Amino acid sequence: MRRSPTLLLATAVLGVLTLAGCATTSDKPVGSAPDTDQHSGPPPVDPFKDLPQGTPVAFKDLKAGMCSNHRGDVQSDQTVGTVDCGTPHFFEVVSQVTLPGDAAAPFPGDRGVMDRMRTACEPKLAPMIGSRRGELISLYLAPMNKKSWEAGNRLGHCGIAYAVPRSGTLAESGGQG
């Protein structure tokens, strides 16, 4: 059975905690009884939970200026739901890139693909994000596993993810949104 390449979503190191939520640590040994004298607040609210998933668009057809509420992996032959950027959304595509290099170059590994995506995307993303890392997070979309790479796929997308839903596009506002 032939399996399609998986879309790798990578975020800048500084923004990972913003997207994933914060973990708590304790000095108590693992497996010990929970503290009963501490009141825990309400469970964390996922601000993206009820946002619409939008209109399905093939990965290869994503373009700069498209917005989405999709989170998680997709196969490169699947679709990503896009929403009108005027409505609250999770991320926006800022540019589409084709990674340079010889078509016969060996697969650089997942980390190598992400390093190449970072190199290709940062000139566009860095001025938009600037000092707002954590609020704005670099996002690289690259459906390139070894099989996909060896088949010649070098298409990826550069994007910005948000810590909370936002309306409008950062690209249109010149990074000032």
CSV table of N, CA and C in Angstrom, one decimal:
chain,number,residue,atom,x,y,z
A,1,MET,N,0.8,-1.2,0.0
A,1,MET,CA,0.0,0.0,0.0
A,1,MET,C,0.9,1.2,0.0
A,2,ARG,N,0.6,2.2,-0.9
A,2,ARG,CA,1.4,3.4,-1.0
A,2,ARG,C,0.9,4.4,-0.1
A,3,ARG,N,1.7,5.0,0.7
A,3,ARG,CA,1.3,6.0,1.7
A,3,ARG,C,1.8,7.4,1.2
A,4,SER,N,1.0,8.4,1.3
A,4,SER,CA,1.4,9.7,0.9
A,4,SER,C,2.3,10.3,2.0
A,5,PRO,N,3.1,11.3,1.6
A,5,PRO,CA,4.0,11.9,2.6
A,5,PRO,C,3.2,12.7,3.6
A,6,THR,N,3.7,12.8,4.8
A,6,THR,CA,3.1,13.5,5.9
A,6,THR,C,3.5,14.9,5.9
A,7,LEU,N,2.6,15.8,6.1
A,7,LEU,CA,2.9,17.2,6.2
A,7,LEU,C,3.5,17.5,7.6
A,8,LEU,N,4.7,18.1,7.6
A,8,LEU,CA,5.4,18.4,8.8
A,8,LEU,C,5.1,19.8,9.2
A,9,LEU,N,4.6,20.0,10.4
A,9,LEU,CA,4.4,21.4,10.8
A,9,LEU,C,5.4,21.7,11.9
A,10,ALA,N,6.2,22.7,11.7
A,10,ALA,CA,7.2,23.0,12.7
A,10,ALA,C,7.1,24.5,13.1
A,11,THR,N,7.2,24.7,14.3
A,11,THR,CA,7.1,26.1,14.8
A,11,THR,C,8.4,26.5,15.4
A,12,ALA,N,8.7,27.8,15.4
A,12,ALA,CA,9.9,28.3,16.0
A,12,ALA,C,10.0,27.9,17.4
A,13,VAL,N,11.1,27.7,17.9
A,13,VAL,CA,11.3,27.2,19.3
A,13,VAL,C,10.7,28.1,20.3
A,14,LEU,N,10.8,29.4,20.1
A,14,LEU,CA,10.3,30.4,21.1
A,14,LEU,C,8.7,30.3,21.1
A,15,GLY,N,8.1,29.9,20.1
A,15,GLY,CA,6.6,29.9,20.1
A,15,GLY,C,6.0,28.6,20.5
A,16,VAL,N,6.7,27.5,20.6
A,16,VAL,CA,6.1,26.2,20.9
A,16,VAL,C,5.2,26.2,22.1
A,17,LEU,N,5.7,26.8,23.2
A,17,LEU,CA,4.9,26.8,24.4
A,17,LEU,C,3.6,27.5,24.3
A,18,THR,N,3.6,28.6,23.5
A,18,THR,CA,2.4,29.4,23.3
A,18,THR,C,1.3,28.5,22.6
A,19,LEU,N,1.7,27.7,21.6
A,19,LEU,CA,0.7,26.8,20.9
A,19,LEU,C,0.3,25.6,21.7
A,20,ALA,N,1.3,25.0,22.4
A,20,ALA,CA,1.0,23.8,23.1
A,20,ALA,C,0.5,23.9,24.5
A,21,GLY,N,0.5,25.1,25.0
A,21,GLY,CA,0.0,25.3,26.4
A,21,GLY,C,1.2,25.1,27.3
A,22,CYS,N,1.1,25.5,28.5
A,22,CYS,CA,2.2,25.3,29.4
A,22,CYS,C,2.1,24.1,30.3
A,23,ALA,N,3.1,23.4,30.5
A,23,ALA,CA,3.1,22.2,31.4
A,23,ALA,C,3.5,22.7,32.8
A,24,THR,N,3.0,22.0,33.8
A,24,THR,CA,3.4,22.4,35.1
A,24,THR,C,4.3,21.3,35.7
A,25,THR,N,5.2,21.6,36.6
A,25,THR,CA,6.0,20.6,37.2
A,25,THR,C,5.8,20.6,38.7
A,26,SER,N,6.2,19.6,39.3
A,26,SER,CA,6.0,19.5,40.8
A,26,SER,C,7.3,18.8,41.4
A,27,ASP,N,7.5,19.1,42.6
A,27,ASP,CA,8.7,18.5,43.3
A,27,ASP,C,8.2,17.1,43.9
A,28,LYS,N,6.9,16.8,43.8
A,28,LYS,CA,6.4,15.6,44.4
A,28,LYS,C,6.9,14.4,43.5
A,29,PRO,N,7.1,13.3,44.1
A,29,PRO,CA,7.5,12.1,43.3
A,29,PRO,C,6.4,11.7,42.4
A,30,VAL,N,6.8,11.1,41.3
A,30,VAL,CA,5.8,10.6,40.4
A,30,VAL,C,5.0,9.5,41.1
A,31,GLY,N,3.7,9.5,40.9
A,31,GLY,CA,2.8,8.5,41.5
A,31,GLY,C,2.3,8.8,42.9
A,32,SER,N,2.8,10.0,43.5
A,32,SER,CA,2.3,10.3,44.8
A,32,SER,C,0.9,10.9,44.7
A,33,ALA,N,0.2,10.9,45.9
A,33,ALA,CA,-1.1,11.4,45.9
A,33,ALA,C,-1.2,12.9,45.5
A,34,PRO,N,-2.3,13.3,44.8
A,34,PRO,CA,-2.4,14.7,44.4
A,34,PRO,C,-2.6,15.6,45.7
A,35,ASP,N,-2.2,16.8,45.6
A,35,ASP,CA,-2.4,17.8,46.6
A,35,ASP,C,-3.9,18.1,46.7
A,36,THR,N,-4.4,18.0,48.0
A,36,THR,CA,-5.8,18.3,48.1
A,36,THR,C,-6.0,19.7,48.7
A,37,ASP,N,-5.0,20.3,49.2
A,37,ASP,CA,-5.1,21.7,49.7
A,37,ASP,C,-5.0,22.8,48.7
A,38,GLN,N,-4.7,22.4,47.4
A,38,GLN,CA,-4.6,23.4,46.4
A,38,GLN,C,-5.8,23.3,45.5
A,39,HIS,N,-6.4,24.4,45.2
A,39,HIS,CA,-7.5,24.5,44.3
A,39,HIS,C,-7.1,24.7,42.9
A,40,SER,N,-7.5,23.8,42.1
A,40,SER,CA,-7.1,24.1,40.7
A,40,SER,C,-8.2,24.9,40.0
A,41,GLY,N,-7.8,25.7,39.1
A,41,GLY,CA,-8.8,26.6,38.4
A,41,GLY,C,-9.5,25.7,37.4
A,42,PRO,N,-10.3,26.4,36.6
A,42,PRO,CA,-11.0,25.7,35.5
A,42,PRO,C,-10.0,25.2,34.5
A,43,PRO,N,-10.4,24.1,33.8
A,43,PRO,CA,-9.5,23.6,32.8
A,43,PRO,C,-9.1,24.6,31.8
A,44,PRO,N,-7.9,24.5,31.2
A,44,PRO,CA,-7.5,25.5,30.2
A,44,PRO,C,-8.5,25.5,29.0
A,45,VAL,N,-8.8,26.7,28.5
A,45,VAL,CA,-9.7,26.8,27.4
A,45,VAL,C,-8.9,26.9,26.1
A,46,ASP,N,-9.3,26.1,25.1
A,46,ASP,CA,-8.7,26.1,23.8
A,46,ASP,C,-9.4,27.2,23.0
A,47,PRO,N,-8.7,28.3,22.7
A,47,PRO,CA,-9.4,29.4,22.0
A,47,PRO,C,-9.7,29.1,20.6
A,48,PHE,N,-9.1,28.0,20.1
A,48,PHE,CA,-9.4,27.7,18.7
A,48,PHE,C,-10.4,26.5,18.5
A,49,LYS,N,-10.9,26.0,19.6
A,49,LYS,CA,-11.7,24.8,19.6
A,49,LYS,C,-12.9,24.9,18.7
A,50,ASP,N,-13.6,26.0,18.8
A,50,ASP,CA,-14.9,26.0,18.0
A,50,ASP,C,-14.8,26.8,16.7
A,51,LEU,N,-13.6,27.1,16.2
A,51,LEU,CA,-13.5,27.9,15.0
A,51,LEU,C,-13.9,27.0,13.8
A,52,PRO,N,-14.5,27.5,12.8
A,52,PRO,CA,-14.8,26.7,11.6
A,52,PRO,C,-13.6,26.2,10.9
A,53,GLN,N,-13.7,25.0,10.3
A,53,GLN,CA,-12.6,24.4,9.6
A,53,GLN,C,-12.5,24.9,8.1
A,54,GLY,N,-13.6,25.4,7.6
A,54,GLY,CA,-13.5,26.1,6.3
A,54,GLY,C,-13.6,25.2,5.1
A,55,THR,N,-13.3,25.8,4.0
A,55,THR,CA,-13.4,25.1,2.6
A,55,THR,C,-12.1,24.3,2.4
A,56,PRO,N,-12.2,23.1,2.0
A,56,PRO,CA,-11.0,22.3,1.7
A,56,PRO,C,-10.3,22.7,0.5
A,57,VAL,N,-8.9,22.9,0.7
A,57,VAL,CA,-8.0,23.3,-0.4
A,57,VAL,C,-6.9,22.3,-0.4
A,58,ALA,N,-6.5,21.8,-1.6
A,58,ALA,CA,-5.4,20.9,-1.7
A,58,ALA,C,-4.1,21.6,-1.2
A,59,PHE,N,-3.2,20.9,-0.5
A,59,PHE,CA,-2.0,21.5,0.0
A,59,PHE,C,-1.2,22.2,-1.1
A,60,LYS,N,-1.1,21.6,-2.3
A,60,LYS,CA,-0.3,22.3,-3.4
A,60,LYS,C,-1.0,23.5,-3.9
A,61,ASP,N,-2.3,23.7,-3.6
A,61,ASP,CA,-3.0,24.9,-4.0
A,61,ASP,C,-3.1,26.0,-3.0
A,62,LEU,N,-2.5,25.8,-1.8
A,62,LEU,CA,-2.4,26.9,-0.8
A,62,LEU,C,-1.6,28.0,-1.4
A,63,LYS,N,-2.1,29.2,-1.1
A,63,LYS,CA,-1.4,30.4,-1.6
A,63,LYS,C,-1.2,31.4,-0.5
A,64,ALA,N,-0.3,32.4,-0.7
A,64,ALA,CA,-0.1,33.5,0.3
A,64,ALA,C,-1.4,34.2,0.4
A,65,GLY,N,-1.7,34.6,1.7
A,65,GLY,CA,-2.9,35.3,2.0
A,65,GLY,C,-4.1,34.4,2.4
A,66,MET,N,-3.9,33.1,2.3
A,66,MET,CA,-5.0,32.2,2.7
A,66,MET,C,-4.8,31.9,4.2
A,67,CYS,N,-6.0,31.8,4.9
A,67,CYS,CA,-6.0,31.6,6.3
A,67,CYS,C,-6.7,30.3,6.7
A,68,SER,N,-6.3,29.7,7.8
A,68,SER,CA,-6.9,28.4,8.2
A,68,SER,C,-7.0,28.2,9.7
A,69,ASN,N,-7.8,27.3,10.1
A,69,ASN,CA,-7.9,26.9,11.5
A,69,ASN,C,-7.4,25.5,11.7
A,70,HIS,N,-6.8,24.9,10.6
A,70,HIS,CA,-6.3,23.5,10.7
A,70,HIS,C,-5.1,23.4,11.7
A,71,ARG,N,-5.2,22.4,12.5
A,71,ARG,CA,-4.0,22.1,13.4
A,71,ARG,C,-3.8,20.6,13.3
A,72,GLY,N,-2.5,20.2,13.2
A,72,GLY,CA,-2.2,18.8,13.1
A,72,GLY,C,-1.6,18.4,11.8
A,73,ASP,N,-1.3,17.2,11.6
A,73,ASP,CA,-0.7,16.7,10.4
A,73,ASP,C,-1.8,16.4,9.4
A,74,VAL,N,-1.4,16.5,8.1
A,74,VAL,CA,-2.3,16.0,7.0
A,74,VAL,C,-1.3,15.3,6.0
A,75,GLN,N,-1.9,14.5,5.2
A,75,GLN,CA,-1.1,13.8,4.1
A,75,GLN,C,-1.1,14.8,3.0
A,76,SER,N,0.0,14.8,2.2
A,76,SER,CA,0.2,15.8,1.1
A,76,SER,C,-0.9,15.7,0.1
A,77,ASP,N,-1.6,14.6,0.0
A,77,ASP,CA,-2.7,14.5,-1.0
A,77,ASP,C,-4.1,14.8,-0.4
A,78,GLN,N,-4.1,15.2,0.9
A,78,GLN,CA,-5.3,15.6,1.5
A,78,GLN,C,-5.5,17.1,1.4
A,79,THR,N,-6.5,17.7,2.0
A,79,THR,CA,-6.8,19.1,1.9
A,79,THR,C,-6.6,19.7,3.3
A,80,VAL,N,-6.5,21.1,3.3
A,80,VAL,CA,-6.4,21.9,4.5
A,80,VAL,C,-7.6,22.8,4.4
A,81,GLY,N,-8.4,22.9,5.4
A,81,GLY,CA,-9.6,23.8,5.4
A,81,GLY,C,-9.1,25.2,5.5
A,82,THR,N,-9.6,26.1,4.6
A,82,THR,CA,-9.2,27.5,4.6
A,82,THR,C,-10.5,28.3,4.9
A,83,VAL,N,-10.3,29.4,5.6
A,83,VAL,CA,-11.4,30.3,6.0
A,83,VAL,C,-11.1,31.7,5.5
A,84,ASP,N,-12.1,32.5,5.4
A,84,ASP,CA,-12.0,33.9,5.1
A,84,ASP,C,-11.1,34.6,6.2
A,85,CYS,N,-10.1,35.3,5.7
A,85,CYS,CA,-9.1,35.9,6.7
A,85,CYS,C,-9.8,37.0,7.5
A,86,GLY,N,-11.0,37.4,7.1
A,86,GLY,CA,-11.7,38.4,7.9
A,86,GLY,C,-12.4,37.8,9.2
A,87,THR,N,-12.4,36.5,9.2
A,87,THR,CA,-12.9,35.8,10.4
A,87,THR,C,-11.8,35.3,11.3
A,88,PRO,N,-12.0,35.0,12.6
A,88,PRO,CA,-11.0,34.5,13.4
A,88,PRO,C,-10.3,33.2,12.9
A,89,HIS,N,-9.0,33.2,12.9
A,89,HIS,CA,-8.3,32.0,12.4
A,89,HIS,C,-7.0,31.8,13.2
A,90,PHE,N,-6.4,30.6,13.0
A,90,PHE,CA,-5.2,30.1,13.7
A,90,PHE,C,-4.0,30.5,13.0
A,91,PHE,N,-3.9,30.4,11.6
A,91,PHE,CA,-2.7,30.8,10.9
A,91,PHE,C,-3.0,31.3,9.5
A,92,GLU,N,-2.0,32.0,9.0
A,92,GLU,CA,-2.1,32.5,7.6
A,92,GLU,C,-0.9,32.1,6.8
A,93,VAL,N,-1.1,31.7,5.6
A,93,VAL,CA,0.1,31.4,4.7
A,93,VAL,C,0.6,32.8,4.2
A,94,VAL,N,1.9,32.9,4.4
A,94,VAL,CA,2.6,34.2,4.0
A,94,VAL,C,3.2,34.0,2.6
A,95,SER,N,3.8,32.9,2.3
A,95,SER,CA,4.4,32.7,1.0
A,95,SER,C,4.5,31.2,0.7
A,96,GLN,N,4.7,30.9,-0.6
A,96,GLN,CA,4.9,29.5,-1.0
A,96,GLN,C,6.4,29.5,-1.5
A,97,VAL,N,7.1,28.4,-1.1
A,97,VAL,CA,8.5,28.3,-1.5
A,97,VAL,C,8.8,27.0,-2.2
A,98,THR,N,9.7,27.0,-3.1
A,98,THR,CA,10.3,25.7,-3.6
A,98,THR,C,11.7,25.7,-3.2
A,99,LEU,N,12.0,24.7,-2.4
A,99,LEU,CA,13.4,24.6,-1.9
A,99,LEU,C,14.4,24.3,-3.0
A,100,PRO,N,15.5,25.1,-3.0
A,100,PRO,CA,16.5,24.9,-4.1
A,100,PRO,C,17.3,23.7,-3.9
A,101,GLY,N,17.9,23.3,-4.9
A,101,GLY,CA,18.8,22.2,-4.8
A,101,GLY,C,18.6,21.2,-6.0
A,102,ASP,N,19.6,20.3,-6.1
A,102,ASP,CA,19.6,19.3,-7.1
A,102,ASP,C,18.5,18.3,-6.9
A,103,ALA,N,17.8,18.0,-7.9
A,103,ALA,CA,16.7,17.0,-7.8
A,103,ALA,C,17.2,15.6,-7.3
A,104,ALA,N,18.5,15.4,-7.5
A,104,ALA,CA,19.0,14.1,-7.1
A,104,ALA,C,19.6,14.1,-5.7
A,105,ALA,N,19.6,15.3,-5.1
A,105,ALA,CA,20.2,15.4,-3.7
A,105,ALA,C,19.5,14.4,-2.8
A,106,PRO,N,20.3,13.7,-1.9
A,106,PRO,CA,19.8,12.8,-1.0
A,106,PRO,C,18.9,13.5,0.1
A,107,PHE,N,17.9,12.7,0.6
A,107,PHE,CA,17.0,13.2,1.6
A,107,PHE,C,17.8,13.7,2.8
A,108,PRO,N,17.5,15.0,3.2
A,108,PRO,CA,18.3,15.5,4.4
A,108,PRO,C,17.7,15.1,5.7
A,109,GLY,N,16.7,14.3,5.8
A,109,GLY,CA,16.0,14.0,7.0
A,109,GLY,C,15.0,15.1,7.4
A,110,ASP,N,14.1,14.7,8.3
A,110,ASP,CA,13.1,15.7,8.7
A,110,ASP,C,13.7,17.0,9.2
A,111,ARG,N,14.7,16.9,10.0
A,111,ARG,CA,15.3,18.1,10.5
A,111,ARG,C,15.9,18.9,9.4
A,112,GLY,N,16.6,18.2,8.5
A,112,GLY,CA,17.2,18.9,7.4
A,112,GLY,C,16.2,19.6,6.5
A,113,VAL,N,15.0,19.0,6.3
A,113,VAL,CA,13.9,19.7,5.5
A,113,VAL,C,13.5,20.9,6.3
A,114,MET,N,13.3,20.8,7.6
A,114,MET,CA,12.8,22.0,8.4
A,114,MET,C,13.9,23.1,8.4
A,115,ASP,N,15.2,22.7,8.4
A,115,ASP,CA,16.3,23.7,8.4
A,115,ASP,C,16.2,24.4,7.0
A,116,ARG,N,16.0,23.7,6.0
A,116,ARG,CA,15.9,24.3,4.7
A,116,ARG,C,14.7,25.2,4.5
A,117,MET,N,13.6,24.8,5.1
A,117,MET,CA,12.3,25.6,5.1
A,117,MET,C,12.6,26.9,5.9
A,118,ARG,N,13.2,26.7,7.1
A,118,ARG,CA,13.6,27.9,7.9
A,118,ARG,C,14.4,28.9,7.1
A,119,THR,N,15.4,28.4,6.4
A,119,THR,CA,16.3,29.3,5.6
A,119,THR,C,15.5,30.0,4.5
A,120,ALA,N,14.6,29.2,3.9
A,120,ALA,CA,13.8,29.8,2.8
A,120,ALA,C,12.7,30.8,3.3
A,121,CYS,N,12.2,30.5,4.5
A,121,CYS,CA,11.1,31.3,5.0
A,121,CYS,C,11.5,32.5,5.8
A,122,GLU,N,12.5,32.4,6.5
A,122,GLU,CA,12.9,33.5,7.5
A,122,GLU,C,13.0,34.9,6.8
A,123,PRO,N,13.6,35.0,5.6
A,123,PRO,CA,13.6,36.4,5.1
A,123,PRO,C,12.3,37.1,5.0
A,124,LYS,N,11.2,36.3,4.7
A,124,LYS,CA,9.9,36.8,4.6
A,124,LYS,C,9.2,37.0,6.0
A,125,LEU,N,9.5,36.0,6.9
A,125,LEU,CA,8.8,35.9,8.2
A,125,LEU,C,9.4,36.8,9.2
A,126,ALA,N,10.7,36.9,9.3
A,126,ALA,CA,11.4,37.6,10.4
A,126,ALA,C,11.0,39.1,10.4
A,127,PRO,N,10.9,39.8,9.3
A,127,PRO,CA,10.4,41.2,9.4
A,127,PRO,C,9.0,41.4,9.9
A,128,MET,N,8.2,40.4,9.6
A,128,MET,CA,6.8,40.4,10.0
A,128,MET,C,6.6,40.1,11.5
A,129,ILE,N,7.4,39.2,12.0
A,129,ILE,CA,7.3,38.8,13.4
A,129,ILE,C,8.1,39.7,14.3
A,130,GLY,N,9.3,40.0,13.9
A,130,GLY,CA,10.1,40.9,14.7
A,130,GLY,C,10.2,40.6,16.2
A,131,SER,N,9.9,41.5,17.0
A,131,SER,CA,10.0,41.3,18.5
A,131,SER,C,8.7,40.7,19.0
A,132,ARG,N,7.8,40.3,18.2
A,132,ARG,CA,6.5,39.7,18.7
A,132,ARG,C,6.5,38.2,18.7
A,133,ARG,N,7.7,37.6,18.8
A,133,ARG,CA,7.7,36.1,18.9
A,133,ARG,C,7.0,35.7,20.2
A,134,GLY,N,6.2,34.6,20.1
A,134,GLY,CA,5.4,34.2,21.2
A,134,GLY,C,4.0,34.6,20.9
A,135,GLU,N,3.8,35.8,20.4
A,135,GLU,CA,2.4,36.3,20.0
A,135,GLU,C,2.2,35.8,18.5
A,136,LEU,N,3.3,35.9,17.8
A,136,LEU,CA,3.3,35.5,16.4
A,136,LEU,C,4.4,34.4,16.2
A,137,ILE,N,4.1,33.3,15.6
A,137,ILE,CA,5.0,32.2,15.6
A,137,ILE,C,5.2,31.8,14.1
A,138,SER,N,6.5,31.6,13.8
A,138,SER,CA,6.8,31.1,12.4
A,138,SER,C,6.3,29.7,12.3
A,139,LEU,N,5.7,29.5,11.1
A,139,LEU,CA,5.2,28.2,10.8
A,139,LEU,C,5.7,27.7,9.5
A,140,TYR,N,6.2,26.5,9.4
A,140,TYR,CA,6.7,25.9,8.1
A,140,TYR,C,5.8,24.7,7.8
A,141,LEU,N,5.3,24.7,6.6
A,141,LEU,CA,4.5,23.5,6.2
A,141,LEU,C,5.2,22.8,5.0
A,142,ALA,N,5.6,21.6,5.2
A,142,ALA,CA,6.4,20.9,4.2
A,142,ALA,C,6.1,19.4,4.2
A,143,PRO,N,5.4,19.0,3.2
A,143,PRO,CA,5.0,17.6,3.1
A,143,PRO,C,6.1,16.7,2.5
A,144,MET,N,7.3,16.7,3.1
A,144,MET,CA,8.4,16.1,2.5
A,144,MET,C,9.0,15.0,3.4
A,145,ASN,N,8.6,13.8,3.2
A,145,ASN,CA,9.3,12.7,3.9
A,145,ASN,C,10.3,12.2,2.8
A,146,LYS,N,10.9,11.1,3.2
A,146,LYS,CA,12.0,10.6,2.2
A,146,LYS,C,11.4,10.3,0.9
A,147,LYS,N,10.3,9.6,0.9
A,147,LYS,CA,9.6,9.1,-0.4
A,147,LYS,C,9.3,10.4,-1.2
A,148,SER,N,8.7,11.3,-0.6
A,148,SER,CA,8.3,12.6,-1.3
A,148,SER,C,9.5,13.3,-1.8
A,149,TRP,N,10.5,13.5,-1.0
A,149,TRP,CA,11.7,14.2,-1.4
A,149,TRP,C,12.3,13.5,-2.6
A,150,GLU,N,12.4,12.1,-2.6
A,150,GLU,CA,13.0,11.4,-3.7
A,150,GLU,C,12.2,11.4,-4.9
A,151,ALA,N,10.9,11.7,-4.8
A,151,ALA,CA,10.0,11.9,-5.9
A,151,ALA,C,10.1,13.3,-6.5
A,152,GLY,N,11.0,14.2,-5.9
A,152,GLY,CA,11.2,15.5,-6.4
A,152,GLY,C,10.4,16.6,-5.8
A,153,ASN,N,9.6,16.3,-4.8
A,153,ASN,CA,8.8,17.4,-4.1
A,153,ASN,C,9.6,18.3,-3.3
A,154,ARG,N,9.6,19.6,-3.6
A,154,ARG,CA,10.3,20.6,-2.9
A,154,ARG,C,9.4,21.8,-2.5
A,155,LEU,N,8.1,21.6,-2.6
A,155,LEU,CA,7.1,22.6,-2.4
A,155,LEU,C,6.8,22.8,-0.9
A,156,GLY,N,6.9,24.0,-0.4
A,156,GLY,CA,6.5,24.2,1.0
A,156,GLY,C,5.8,25.6,1.2
A,157,HIS,N,5.3,25.8,2.4
A,157,HIS,CA,4.7,27.1,2.6
A,157,HIS,C,5.2,27.7,3.9
A,158,CYS,N,5.3,29.0,3.9
A,158,CYS,CA,5.8,29.7,5.1
A,158,CYS,C,4.5,30.4,5.7
A,159,GLY,N,4.4,30.3,7.0
A,159,GLY,CA,3.2,30.9,7.6
A,159,GLY,C,3.4,31.5,8.9
A,160,ILE,N,2.4,32.1,9.4
A,160,ILE,CA,2.4,32.7,10.8
A,160,ILE,C,1.2,32.1,11.5
A,161,ALA,N,1.5,31.6,12.7
A,161,ALA,CA,0.5,31.1,13.6
A,161,ALA,C,0.3,32.1,14.7
A,162,TYR,N,-0.9,32.1,15.3
A,162,TYR,CA,-1.2,33.0,16.3
A,162,TYR,C,-1.5,32.3,17.7
A,163,ALA,N,-1.2,33.0,18.8
A,163,ALA,CA,-1.4,32.4,20.1
A,163,ALA,C,-2.9,32.5,20.4
A,164,VAL,N,-3.6,33.4,19.9
A,164,VAL,CA,-5.1,33.5,20.0
A,164,VAL,C,-5.6,33.8,18.7
A,165,PRO,N,-6.9,33.4,18.4
A,165,PRO,CA,-7.5,33.7,17.1
A,165,PRO,C,-7.4,35.2,16.8
A,166,ARG,N,-7.2,35.5,15.5
A,166,ARG,CA,-7.2,36.9,15.0
A,166,ARG,C,-7.9,37.0,13.7
A,167,SER,N,-8.4,38.1,13.4
A,167,SER,CA,-9.0,38.4,12.1
A,167,SER,C,-8.1,39.3,11.3
A,168,GLY,N,-8.2,39.2,10.0
A,168,GLY,CA,-7.4,40.0,9.1
A,168,GLY,C,-6.1,39.3,8.8
A,169,THR,N,-5.3,39.8,7.9
A,169,THR,CA,-4.0,39.2,7.6
A,169,THR,C,-2.8,40.1,8.0
A,170,LEU,N,-1.8,39.5,8.5
A,170,LEU,CA,-0.6,40.2,8.9
A,170,LEU,C,0.1,40.6,7.6
A,171,ALA,N,0.1,39.8,6.6
A,171,ALA,CA,0.8,40.1,5.4
A,171,ALA,C,0.2,41.4,4.8
A,172,GLU,N,-1.1,41.6,4.8
A,172,GLU,CA,-1.7,42.8,4.2
A,172,GLU,C,-1.4,44.0,5.1
A,173,SER,N,-1.2,43.8,6.4
A,173,SER,CA,-1.0,45.0,7.2
A,173,SER,C,0.5,45.3,7.3
A,174,GLY,N,1.3,44.7,6.5
A,174,GLY,CA,2.7,44.9,6.5
A,174,GLY,C,3.4,44.5,7.8
A,175,GLY,N,2.8,43.5,8.5
A,175,GLY,CA,3.4,43.0,9.7
A,175,GLY,C,3.0,43.9,10.9
A,176,GLN,N,2.2,44.9,10.8
A,176,GLN,CA,1.8,45.7,11.9
A,176,GLN,C,0.5,45.3,12.5
A,177,GLY,N,-0.2,44.3,12.0
A,177,GLY,CA,-1.5,43.9,12.4
A,177,GLY,C,-1.6,43.5,13.8
